[in-house]
XYZ file of C-alpha atoms in Angstrom:
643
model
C 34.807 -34.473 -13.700
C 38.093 -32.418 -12.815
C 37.850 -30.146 -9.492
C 38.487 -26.873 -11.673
C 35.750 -27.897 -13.860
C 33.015 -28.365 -11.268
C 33.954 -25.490 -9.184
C 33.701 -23.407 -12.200
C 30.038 -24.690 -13.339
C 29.187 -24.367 -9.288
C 30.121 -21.022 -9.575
C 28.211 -19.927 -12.596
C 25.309 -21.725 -11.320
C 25.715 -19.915 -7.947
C 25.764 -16.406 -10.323
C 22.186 -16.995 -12.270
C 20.683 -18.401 -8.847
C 21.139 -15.341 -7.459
C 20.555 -12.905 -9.959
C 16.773 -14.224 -10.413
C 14.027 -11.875 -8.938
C 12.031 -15.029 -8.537
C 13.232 -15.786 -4.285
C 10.961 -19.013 -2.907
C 8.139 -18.317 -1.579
C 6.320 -20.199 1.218
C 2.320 -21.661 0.152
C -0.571 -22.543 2.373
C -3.966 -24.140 1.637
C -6.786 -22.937 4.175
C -9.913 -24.913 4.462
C -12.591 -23.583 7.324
C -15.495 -24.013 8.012
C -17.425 -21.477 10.587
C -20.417 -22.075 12.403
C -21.255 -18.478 14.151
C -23.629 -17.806 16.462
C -25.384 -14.326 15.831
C -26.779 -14.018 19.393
C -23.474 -14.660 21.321
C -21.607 -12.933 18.555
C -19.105 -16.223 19.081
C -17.948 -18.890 16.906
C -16.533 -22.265 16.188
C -13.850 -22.813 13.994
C -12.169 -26.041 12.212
C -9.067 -24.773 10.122
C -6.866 -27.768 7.986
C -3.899 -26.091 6.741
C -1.357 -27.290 4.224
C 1.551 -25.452 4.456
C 4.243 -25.846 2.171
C 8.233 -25.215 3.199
C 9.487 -24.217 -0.159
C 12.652 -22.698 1.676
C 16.120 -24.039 2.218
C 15.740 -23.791 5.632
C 14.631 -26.636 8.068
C 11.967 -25.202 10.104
C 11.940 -26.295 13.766
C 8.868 -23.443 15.119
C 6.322 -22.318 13.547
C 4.359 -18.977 14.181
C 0.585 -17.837 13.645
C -1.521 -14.371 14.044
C -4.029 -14.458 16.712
C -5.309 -10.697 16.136
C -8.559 -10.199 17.762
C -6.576 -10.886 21.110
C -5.180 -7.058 20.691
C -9.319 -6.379 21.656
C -8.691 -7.049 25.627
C -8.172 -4.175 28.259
C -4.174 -3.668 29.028
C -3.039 -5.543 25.250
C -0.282 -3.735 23.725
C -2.673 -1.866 21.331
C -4.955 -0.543 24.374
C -1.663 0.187 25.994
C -0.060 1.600 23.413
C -3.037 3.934 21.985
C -3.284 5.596 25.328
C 0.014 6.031 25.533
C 0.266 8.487 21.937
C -2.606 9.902 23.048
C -0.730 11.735 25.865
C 1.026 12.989 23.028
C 0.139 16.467 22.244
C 1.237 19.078 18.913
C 0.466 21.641 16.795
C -1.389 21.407 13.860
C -2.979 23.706 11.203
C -3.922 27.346 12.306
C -1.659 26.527 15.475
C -4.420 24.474 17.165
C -3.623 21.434 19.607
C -3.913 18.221 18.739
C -3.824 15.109 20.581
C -2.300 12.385 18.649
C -4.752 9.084 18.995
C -5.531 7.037 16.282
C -9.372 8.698 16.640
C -11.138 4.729 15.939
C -9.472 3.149 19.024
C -8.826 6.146 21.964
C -8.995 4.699 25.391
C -12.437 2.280 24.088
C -10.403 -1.225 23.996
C -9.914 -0.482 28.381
C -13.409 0.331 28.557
C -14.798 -3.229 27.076
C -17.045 -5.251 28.823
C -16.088 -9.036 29.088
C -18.183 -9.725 26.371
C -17.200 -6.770 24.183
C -13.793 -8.080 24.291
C -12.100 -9.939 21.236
C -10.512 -13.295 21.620
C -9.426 -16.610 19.256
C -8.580 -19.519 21.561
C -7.219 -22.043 20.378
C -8.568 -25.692 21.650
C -6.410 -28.330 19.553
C -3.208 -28.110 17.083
C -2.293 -30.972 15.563
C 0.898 -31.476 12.812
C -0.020 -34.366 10.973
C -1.931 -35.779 13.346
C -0.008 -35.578 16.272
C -0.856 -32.922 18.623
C 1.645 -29.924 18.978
C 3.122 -28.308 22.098
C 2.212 -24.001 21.996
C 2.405 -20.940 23.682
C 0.419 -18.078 23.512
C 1.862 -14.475 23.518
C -1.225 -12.372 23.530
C -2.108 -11.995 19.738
C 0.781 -14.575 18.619
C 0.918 -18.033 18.831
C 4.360 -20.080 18.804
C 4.074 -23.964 18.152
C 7.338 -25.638 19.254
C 6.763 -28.499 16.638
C 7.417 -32.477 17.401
C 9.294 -32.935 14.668
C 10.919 -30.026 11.888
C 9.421 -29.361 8.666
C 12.354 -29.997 6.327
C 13.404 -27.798 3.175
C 10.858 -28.935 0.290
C 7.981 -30.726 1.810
C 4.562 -30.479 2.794
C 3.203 -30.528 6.166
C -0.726 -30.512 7.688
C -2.269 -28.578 10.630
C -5.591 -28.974 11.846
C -6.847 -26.529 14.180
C -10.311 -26.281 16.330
C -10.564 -22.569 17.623
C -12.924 -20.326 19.679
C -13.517 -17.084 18.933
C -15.561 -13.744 19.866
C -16.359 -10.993 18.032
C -15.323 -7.922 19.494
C -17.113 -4.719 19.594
C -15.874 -3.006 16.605
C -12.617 -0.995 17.736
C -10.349 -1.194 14.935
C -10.760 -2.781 11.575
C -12.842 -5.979 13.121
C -15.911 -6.155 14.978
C -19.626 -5.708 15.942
C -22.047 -3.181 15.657
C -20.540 -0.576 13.982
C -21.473 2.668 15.907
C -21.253 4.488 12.669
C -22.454 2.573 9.906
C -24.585 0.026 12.376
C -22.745 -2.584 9.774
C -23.262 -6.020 12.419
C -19.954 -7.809 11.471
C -17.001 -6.963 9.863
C -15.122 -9.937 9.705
C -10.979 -9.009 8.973
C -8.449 -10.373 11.084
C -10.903 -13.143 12.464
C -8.893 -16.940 11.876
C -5.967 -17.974 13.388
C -3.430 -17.051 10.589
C 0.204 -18.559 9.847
C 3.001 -15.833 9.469
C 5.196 -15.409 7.000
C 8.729 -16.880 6.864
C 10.702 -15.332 3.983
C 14.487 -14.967 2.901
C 14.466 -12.976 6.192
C 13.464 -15.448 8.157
C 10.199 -15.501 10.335
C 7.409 -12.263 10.425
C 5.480 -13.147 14.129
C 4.615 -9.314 14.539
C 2.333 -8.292 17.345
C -0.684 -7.036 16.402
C -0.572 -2.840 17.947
C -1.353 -1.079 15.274
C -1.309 -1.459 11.870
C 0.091 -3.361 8.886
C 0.088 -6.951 7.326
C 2.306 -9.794 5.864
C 0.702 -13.279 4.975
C 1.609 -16.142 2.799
C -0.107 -16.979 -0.703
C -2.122 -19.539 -1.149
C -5.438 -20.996 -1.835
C -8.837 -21.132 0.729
C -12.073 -22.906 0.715
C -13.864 -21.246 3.632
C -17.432 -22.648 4.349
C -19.578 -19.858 7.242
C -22.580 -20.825 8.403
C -24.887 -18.298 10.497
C -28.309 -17.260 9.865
C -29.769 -17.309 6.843
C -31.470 -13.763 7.337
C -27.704 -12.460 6.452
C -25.943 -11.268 3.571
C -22.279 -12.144 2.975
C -19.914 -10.127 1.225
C -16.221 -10.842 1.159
C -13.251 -12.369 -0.392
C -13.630 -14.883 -3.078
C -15.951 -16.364 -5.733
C -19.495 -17.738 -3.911
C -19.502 -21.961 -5.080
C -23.558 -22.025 -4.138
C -25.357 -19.527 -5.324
C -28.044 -21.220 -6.502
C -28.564 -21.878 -2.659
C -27.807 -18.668 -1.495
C -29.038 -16.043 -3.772
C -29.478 -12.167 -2.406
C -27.937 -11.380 -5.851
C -25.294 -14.034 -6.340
C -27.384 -16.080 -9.020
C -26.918 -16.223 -12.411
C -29.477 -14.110 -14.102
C -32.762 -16.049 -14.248
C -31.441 -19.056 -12.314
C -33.964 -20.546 -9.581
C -32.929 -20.550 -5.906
C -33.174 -23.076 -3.585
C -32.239 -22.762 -0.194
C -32.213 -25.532 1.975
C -34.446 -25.992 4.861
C -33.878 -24.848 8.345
C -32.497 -21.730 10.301
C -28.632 -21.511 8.531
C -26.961 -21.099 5.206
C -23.716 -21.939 4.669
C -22.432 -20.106 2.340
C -18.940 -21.740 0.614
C -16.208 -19.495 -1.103
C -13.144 -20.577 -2.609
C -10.323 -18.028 -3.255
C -7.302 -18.583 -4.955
C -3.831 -17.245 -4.679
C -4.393 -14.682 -2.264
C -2.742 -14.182 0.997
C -5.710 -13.381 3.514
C -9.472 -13.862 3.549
C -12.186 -11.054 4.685
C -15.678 -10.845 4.997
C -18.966 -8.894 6.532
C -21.860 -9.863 6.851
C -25.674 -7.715 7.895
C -29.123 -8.639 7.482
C -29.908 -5.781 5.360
C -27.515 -5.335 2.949
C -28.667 -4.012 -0.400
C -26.336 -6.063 -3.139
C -25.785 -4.444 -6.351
C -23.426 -5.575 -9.292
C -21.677 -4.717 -12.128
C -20.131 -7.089 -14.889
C -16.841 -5.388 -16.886
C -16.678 -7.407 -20.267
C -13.604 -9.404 -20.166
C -13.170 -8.338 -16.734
C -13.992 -9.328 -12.826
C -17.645 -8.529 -11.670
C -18.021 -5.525 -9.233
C -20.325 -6.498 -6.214
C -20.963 -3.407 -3.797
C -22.785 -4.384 -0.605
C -24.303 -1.719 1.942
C -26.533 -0.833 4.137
C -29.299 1.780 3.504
C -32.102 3.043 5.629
C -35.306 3.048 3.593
C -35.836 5.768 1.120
C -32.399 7.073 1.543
C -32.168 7.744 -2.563
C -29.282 9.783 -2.151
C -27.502 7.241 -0.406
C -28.346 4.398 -2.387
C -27.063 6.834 -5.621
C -23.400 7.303 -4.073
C -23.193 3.633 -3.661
C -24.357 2.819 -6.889
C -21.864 5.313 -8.576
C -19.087 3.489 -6.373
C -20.052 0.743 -8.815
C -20.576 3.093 -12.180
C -16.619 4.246 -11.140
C -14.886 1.164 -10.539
C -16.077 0.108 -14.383
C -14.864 3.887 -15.627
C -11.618 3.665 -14.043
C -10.818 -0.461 -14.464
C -8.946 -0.004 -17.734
C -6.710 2.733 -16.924
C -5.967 1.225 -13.979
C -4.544 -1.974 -16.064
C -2.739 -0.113 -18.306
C -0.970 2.219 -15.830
C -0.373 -0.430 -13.118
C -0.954 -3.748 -14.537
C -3.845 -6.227 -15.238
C -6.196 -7.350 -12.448
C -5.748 -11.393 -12.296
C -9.142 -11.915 -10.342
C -13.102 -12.432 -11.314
C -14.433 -10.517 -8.975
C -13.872 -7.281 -6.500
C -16.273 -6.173 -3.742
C -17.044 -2.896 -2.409
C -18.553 -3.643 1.489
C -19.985 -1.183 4.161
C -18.118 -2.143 7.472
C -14.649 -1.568 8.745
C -14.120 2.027 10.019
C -12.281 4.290 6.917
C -11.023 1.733 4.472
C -9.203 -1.269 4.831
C -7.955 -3.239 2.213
C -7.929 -7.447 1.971
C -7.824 -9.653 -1.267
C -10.981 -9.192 -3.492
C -12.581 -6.809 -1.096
C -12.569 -4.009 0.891
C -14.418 -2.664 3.983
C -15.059 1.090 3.556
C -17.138 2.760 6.011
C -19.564 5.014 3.159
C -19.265 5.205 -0.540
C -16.724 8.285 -1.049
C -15.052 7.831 -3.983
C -11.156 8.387 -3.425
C -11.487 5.885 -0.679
C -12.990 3.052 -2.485
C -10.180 3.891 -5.270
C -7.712 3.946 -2.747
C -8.599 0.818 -1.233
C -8.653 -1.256 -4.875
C -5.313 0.222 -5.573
C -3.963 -1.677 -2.678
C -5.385 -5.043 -4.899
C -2.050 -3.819 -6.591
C -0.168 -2.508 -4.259
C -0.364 -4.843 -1.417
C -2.491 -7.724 -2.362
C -0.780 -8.949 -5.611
C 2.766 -7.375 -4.441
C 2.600 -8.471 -0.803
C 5.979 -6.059 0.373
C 6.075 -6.679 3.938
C 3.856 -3.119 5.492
C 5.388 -3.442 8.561
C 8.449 -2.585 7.098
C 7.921 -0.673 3.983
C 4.323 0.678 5.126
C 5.184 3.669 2.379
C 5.663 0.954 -0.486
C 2.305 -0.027 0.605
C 0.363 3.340 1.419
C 2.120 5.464 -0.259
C 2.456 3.740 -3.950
C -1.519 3.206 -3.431
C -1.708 6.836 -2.425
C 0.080 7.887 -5.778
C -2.153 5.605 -7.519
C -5.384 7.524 -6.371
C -4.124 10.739 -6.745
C -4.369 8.943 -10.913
C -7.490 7.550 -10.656
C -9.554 10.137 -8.874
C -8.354 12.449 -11.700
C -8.922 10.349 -14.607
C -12.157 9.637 -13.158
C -12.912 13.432 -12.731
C -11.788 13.885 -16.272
C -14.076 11.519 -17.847
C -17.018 12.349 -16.094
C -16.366 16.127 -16.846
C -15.292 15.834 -20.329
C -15.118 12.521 -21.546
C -11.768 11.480 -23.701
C -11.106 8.688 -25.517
C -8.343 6.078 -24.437
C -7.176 5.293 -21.114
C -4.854 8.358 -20.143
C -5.133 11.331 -18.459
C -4.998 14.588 -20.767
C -1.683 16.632 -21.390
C -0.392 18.348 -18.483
C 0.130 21.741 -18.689
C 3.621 23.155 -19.403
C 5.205 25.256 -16.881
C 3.155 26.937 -13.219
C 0.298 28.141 -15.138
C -2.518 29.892 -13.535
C -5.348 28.084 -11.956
C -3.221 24.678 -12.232
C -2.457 22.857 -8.960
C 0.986 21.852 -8.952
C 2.473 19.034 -9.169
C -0.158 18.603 -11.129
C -2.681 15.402 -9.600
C -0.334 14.909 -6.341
C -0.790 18.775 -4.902
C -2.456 17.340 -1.813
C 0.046 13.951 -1.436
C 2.794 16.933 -1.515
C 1.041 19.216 0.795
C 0.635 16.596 3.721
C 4.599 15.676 3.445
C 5.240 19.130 3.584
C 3.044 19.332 7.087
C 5.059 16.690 8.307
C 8.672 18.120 7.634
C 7.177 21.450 9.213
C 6.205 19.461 12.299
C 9.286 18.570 13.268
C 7.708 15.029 13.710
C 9.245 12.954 11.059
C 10.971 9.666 11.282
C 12.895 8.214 8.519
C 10.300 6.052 5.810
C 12.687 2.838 7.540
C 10.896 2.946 10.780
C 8.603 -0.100 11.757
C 5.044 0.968 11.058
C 4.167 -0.195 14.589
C 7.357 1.865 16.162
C 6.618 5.471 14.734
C 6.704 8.108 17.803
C 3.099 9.826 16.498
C 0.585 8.546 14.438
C 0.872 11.533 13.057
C 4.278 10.836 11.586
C 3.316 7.332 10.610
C 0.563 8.532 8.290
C 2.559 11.291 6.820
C 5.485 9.571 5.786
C 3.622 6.493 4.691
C 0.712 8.284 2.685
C 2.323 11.210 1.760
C 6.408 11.350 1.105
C 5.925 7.506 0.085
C 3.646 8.934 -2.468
C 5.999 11.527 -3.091
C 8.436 9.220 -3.911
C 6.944 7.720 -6.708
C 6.050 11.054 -7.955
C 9.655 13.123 -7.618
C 11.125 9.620 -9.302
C 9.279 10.783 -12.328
C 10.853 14.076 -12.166
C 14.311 12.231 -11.775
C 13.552 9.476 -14.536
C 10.755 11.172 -16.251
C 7.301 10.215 -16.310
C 7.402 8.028 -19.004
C 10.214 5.791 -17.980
C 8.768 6.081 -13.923
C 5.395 4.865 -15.439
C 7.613 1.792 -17.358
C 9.037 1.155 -14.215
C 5.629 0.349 -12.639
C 4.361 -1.879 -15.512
C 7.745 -3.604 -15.277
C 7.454 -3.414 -11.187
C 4.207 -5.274 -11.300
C 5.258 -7.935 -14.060
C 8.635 -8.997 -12.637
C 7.547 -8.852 -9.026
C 3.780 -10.226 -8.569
C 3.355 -12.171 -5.733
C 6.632 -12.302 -4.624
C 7.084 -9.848 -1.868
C 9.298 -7.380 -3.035
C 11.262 -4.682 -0.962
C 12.931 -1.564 -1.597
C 15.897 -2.702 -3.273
C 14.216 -4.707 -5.822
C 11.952 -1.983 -6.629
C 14.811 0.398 -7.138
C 17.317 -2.193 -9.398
C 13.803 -2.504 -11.957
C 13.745 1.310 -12.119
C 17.579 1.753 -12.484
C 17.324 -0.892 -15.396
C 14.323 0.856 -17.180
C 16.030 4.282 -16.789
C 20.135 3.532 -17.214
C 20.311 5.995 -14.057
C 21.860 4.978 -10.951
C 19.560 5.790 -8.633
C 20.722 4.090 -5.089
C 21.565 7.385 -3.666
C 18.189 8.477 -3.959
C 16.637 5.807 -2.241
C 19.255 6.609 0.657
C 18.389 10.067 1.008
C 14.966 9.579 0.971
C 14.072 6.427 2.464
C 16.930 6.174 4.750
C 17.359 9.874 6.226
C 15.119 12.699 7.206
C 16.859 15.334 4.609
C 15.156 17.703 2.592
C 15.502 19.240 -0.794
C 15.952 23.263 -1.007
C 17.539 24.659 -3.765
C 17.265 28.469 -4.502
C 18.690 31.243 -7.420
C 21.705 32.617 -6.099
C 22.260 35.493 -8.416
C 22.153 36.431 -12.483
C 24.859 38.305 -13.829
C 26.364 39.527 -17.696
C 29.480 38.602 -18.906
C 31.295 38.951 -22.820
C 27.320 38.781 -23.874
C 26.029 35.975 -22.009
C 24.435 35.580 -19.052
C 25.715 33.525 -16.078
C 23.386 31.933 -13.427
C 24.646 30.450 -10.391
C 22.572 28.089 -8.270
C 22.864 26.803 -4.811
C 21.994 23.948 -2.786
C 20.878 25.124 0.481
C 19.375 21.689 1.432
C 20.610 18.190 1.946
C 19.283 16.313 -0.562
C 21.365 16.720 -3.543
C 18.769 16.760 -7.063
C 18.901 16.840 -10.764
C 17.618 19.849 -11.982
C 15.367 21.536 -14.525
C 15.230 25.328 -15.024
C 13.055 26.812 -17.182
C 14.420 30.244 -18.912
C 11.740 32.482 -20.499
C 12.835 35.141 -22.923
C 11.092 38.699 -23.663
C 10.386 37.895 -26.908
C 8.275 34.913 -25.464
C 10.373 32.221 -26.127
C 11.273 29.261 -23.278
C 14.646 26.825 -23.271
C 15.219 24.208 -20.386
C 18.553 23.904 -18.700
C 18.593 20.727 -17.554
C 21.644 19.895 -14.853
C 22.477 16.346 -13.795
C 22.925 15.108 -11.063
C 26.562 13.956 -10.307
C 25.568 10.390 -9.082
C 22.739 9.943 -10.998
C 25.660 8.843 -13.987
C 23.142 9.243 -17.034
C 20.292 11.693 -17.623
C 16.514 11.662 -18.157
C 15.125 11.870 -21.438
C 13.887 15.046 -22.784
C 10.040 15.486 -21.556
C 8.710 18.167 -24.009
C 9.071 20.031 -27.183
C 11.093 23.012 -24.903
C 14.553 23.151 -26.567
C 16.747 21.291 -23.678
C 20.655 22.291 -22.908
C 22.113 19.668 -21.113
C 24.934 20.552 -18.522
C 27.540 18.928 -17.021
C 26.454 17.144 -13.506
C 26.397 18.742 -10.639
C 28.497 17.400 -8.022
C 27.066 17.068 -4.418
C 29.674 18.262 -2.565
C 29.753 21.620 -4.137
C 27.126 23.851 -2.683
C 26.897 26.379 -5.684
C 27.087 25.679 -9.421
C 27.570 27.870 -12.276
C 25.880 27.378 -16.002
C 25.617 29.853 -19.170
C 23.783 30.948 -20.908
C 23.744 32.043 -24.338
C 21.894 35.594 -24.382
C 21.966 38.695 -23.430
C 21.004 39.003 -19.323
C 18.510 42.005 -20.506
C 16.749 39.181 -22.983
C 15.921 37.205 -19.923
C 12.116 37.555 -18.513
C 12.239 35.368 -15.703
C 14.404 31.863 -14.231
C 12.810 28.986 -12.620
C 14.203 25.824 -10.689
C 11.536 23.085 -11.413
C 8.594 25.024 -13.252
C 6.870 21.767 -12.649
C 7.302 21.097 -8.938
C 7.290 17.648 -9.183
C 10.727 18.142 -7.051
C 9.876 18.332 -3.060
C 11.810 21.601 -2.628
C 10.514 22.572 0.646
C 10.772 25.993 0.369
C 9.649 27.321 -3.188
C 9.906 31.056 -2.450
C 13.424 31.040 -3.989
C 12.872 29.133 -6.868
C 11.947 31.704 -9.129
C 13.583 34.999 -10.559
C 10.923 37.565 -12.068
C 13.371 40.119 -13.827
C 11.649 43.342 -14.776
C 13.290 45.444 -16.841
């Protein structure tokens, strides 16, 4: 073969390799099995893990989580809770608030020795020859014997000790507030992720996961008084029953004072589970779907309780199929609802939720898309996590309203309203996701949505630009797009990008290819900067006829723009202005006759359009009658004219 020849067909090869979405991805097998001791509230762990290197690189350390460590006076998340809680600001109605995360406080200083957290390991073999480590409070670093090279397969085996700490954060014992006994999350020794970025070994301070796919078999045996709920389908439940058998099957639990119960779980990139001696099990099955299991605890008689839980079950079957068509099929057989945790927290399969309100249990499934099947890394793109889930509710909870209000048929939501009508909420379904960015950029608090979830000043500031303007984002996009082509985006999000932790970019390049709109500058403004959007009506004036209206951007965040004329004789048109870097334009959105004007360029503050009419025919001049747009302050955006 001539030189030219092969560096040409190197070349092209080079150009479809790297124009794939499809990057490697690392795999792991976990098999454990867990013998726990309910009266020392320790246990004994054997973990085998396969771990594939599917990257190019050769890998010469490996890393794993060790997160209930962080539950030990003077850690770096005691440390660094009591720290922002010397942080004081002002909130609503001017009052003071102190800014600790409310479920942790000063509690992890005040733990007893055995109240504390810990997973020690006591052996780490590579296969089969032990392995030198080092332990850096919740992250362990195994200098190995020998590399792992690109494209093999390697085995760990692991014995571990561990304690269940008294429930602080996520994980723990005794529950204070729902008197749950365990919730499990966190609890193994658990490999980090090494991606095209290399490797992931983030201390465990605050918040926010990243974990490899792959495929457990985890056996737990405790008492057989308990009830397990967690992540994964149950392989004995013919031995186990409390609700796991198959209708009418016989169970048969073997003698003595254990179960084990054995779960296999496939695909997934983390394991959870909680268990309590009087959890109530209830289930639902979807036809052609997973089986619902919600598992709480209920003091005797409490109807009304035992109703909010049930309906927790009733919704997830309501809202399952809009879900799938809005954000993409569920792959799994089964999701469970469990009492423990403290809020919500979501894991593969399940979630813990501390009581049965509704928009938390929806929030916490929507992460089943929007973490646990898309795996972006939350540490760094916490909003793509938090706040794409948080847009998602803000769906669900309304189509679920709707149907049990007045029932439609089909999976959508019905028509919004045109326009800022009375007794709407705008924008309509994300009002409150709107209102809490807003608090933030009031604050004075905010951080740009590229700051390390772990390395926000406030927690305050962390939660509002996660939850809120990364909700916001997905929102305004619409607005930018239009709905229909932001809600093609997701669909096409989810298909091209499952289970292959995605970031920022690669969400952005699907959307630009669904729209035909360049739409980088966006994502640099809002992701990248602390800007804000204010545009306002400048002034209205005749001329030959016809009106002129000039605008004027008097934020930093240049915007396309739709303004909504309405006439005297009760007639509306939409002037709908580009914007200059956008290079293409949204689709029309309604039956409103549309005028489409030439783009407006960001470096010119004002810009001028015309109109066709008479200024005395005009009624009144809106910028974004549908305030999907974040303008910050609205108060200008609209022109009564009375005449």
């Amino acid at each position: 073969m001539n030189r030219i020849l092969f560096v040409a067909m190197f070349l092209c090869g080079y150009t479809v390799a790297f124009s794939q979405p499809d990057r490697w991805q690392q795999k792991v097998k976990y098999v454990m099995d867990i013998d726990m001791n309910v009266q020392t509230n320790r246990f004994d762990g054997k973990q085998k893990l396969e771990y594939w290197n599917n990257s190019p690189d050769t890998l010469h350390k490996v890393f794993y989580h060790l997160y209930w460590n962080a539950f030990q006076p003077n850690s770096m998340m005691d440390a660094r809770s009591r720290e922002l809680g010397n942080i004081e600001f002002r909130g609503r109605n001017n009052q003071v608030i102190k800014d600790w995360d409310a479920r942790v406080t000063n509690r992890i200083q005040q733990l007893k020795p055995e109240e504390t957290g810990y997973q020690k390991i006591v052996s780490l073999k590579m296969n089969g020859v032990a392995q030198p480590y080092k332990v850096y409070e919740t992250i362990l670093e195994v200098q190995l014997s020998k590399p792992v090279l690109p494209k093999s397969k390697v085995v760990f085996d692991m014995e571990f000790e561990a304690q269940v700490p008294l429930q602080i954060r996520r994980a723990g014992r005794d529950n204070p507030n729902t008197g749950v006994r365990y919730s499990m999350s966190q609890w193994y020794p658990k490999l980090c992720e090494y991606d095209y970025e290399g490797w992931h070994p983030t201390p465990y301070v605050a918040r926010e996961f990243y974990g490899v796919w792959g495929d457990y078999e985890v056996n737990i045996t405790l008492d057989k008084n308990y009830i397990i709920g967690g992540t994964g389908y149950l392989q004995n439940a013919s031995q186990i029953g409390y609700g796991y058998e198959s209708k009418g099957a016989k169970v048969t639990r073997p003698s003595g004072n254990t179960l084990t119960w054995r779960f296999t779980a496939p695909n997934v990139h983390d394991f959870v589970w909680a268990a309590d001696p009087q959890f109530k099990h209830i289930k639902r099955h979807i036809p052609g779907g997973p089986t619902i299991h919600v598992l709480y605890k209920n003091k005797p008689g409490d109807t009304a309780n035992d109703g909010a839980w049930n309906e927790v079950a009733d919704a997830a079957v309501t809202v399952l199929p809009f879900i799938e068509k809005h954000f993409g099929a569920y792959p799994y057989k089964q999701y469970s609802f469990i009492h423990g945790g403290d809020g919500g927290m979501e894991y593969p399969m399940a979630t813990l939720i501390s009581g049965p309100g509704l928009g938390t249990a929806f929030h916490e499934w929507m992460h089943s898309w929007y973490q646990m099947m898309l795996g972006t890394n939350e540490s760094l793109y916490a909003w793509m996590d938090e706040g794409f889930t948080t847009y998602a509710e803000d769906l669900v909870s309304a189509y679920y309203k709707q149907q049990k209000s007045n029932p439609v048929k089909g999976n959508e939501l019905s028509a919004a309203p045109s326009g800022s009508g009375a007794g709407v909420d705008l924008p309509l379904y994300h009002a409150d996701t709107y209102a809490g960015y807003f608090n933030l950029v009031k604050s004075g608090l905010e951080e740009p949505l590229t700051t390390h979830a772990d390395h926000f000043n406030t927690n305050f500031a962390y939660a509002r630009a996660a939850y809120s303007k990364g909700g916001v984002f997905l929102a305004q996009l619409g607005y930018i797009i239009s709905d229909s082509l932001r809600d093609k985006t997701l669909l096409e999000y989810y298909n091209q990008w499952k289970f292959k932790h995605p970031n920022a970019n690669d969400f952005m390049r699907v959307a630009e290819k669904v729209s035909g709109i360049q739409l980088d500058w966006y994502k640099e403004y809002w992701v990248n900067t602390t800007k804000t959007i204010d545009y306002k009506i400048d002034s209205l004036w005749e001329q030959g006829g016809k009106t002129k209206i000039r605008l004027r951007m008097a934020g930093q965040i240049p915007m396309p723009l739709d303004v909504l004329l309405q006439y005297k004789n009760g007639t509306k048109a939409t002037v709908y202005i580009p914007q200059f870097s956008m290079f293409g334009e949204k689709p029309a959105e309604n039956t409103t006759p549309r005028f489409v004007q030439e783009p407006w360029k960001w470096t010119h503050p004002t810009y001028v359009f015309e109109v066709e009419s008479s200024l005395m025919n005009i009624s009144s001049v809106e910028i974004d009658p549908t305030w999907r747009m974040a303008d910050i302050n609205r108060s200008n955006n609209k022109l009564e004219l009375k005449w």
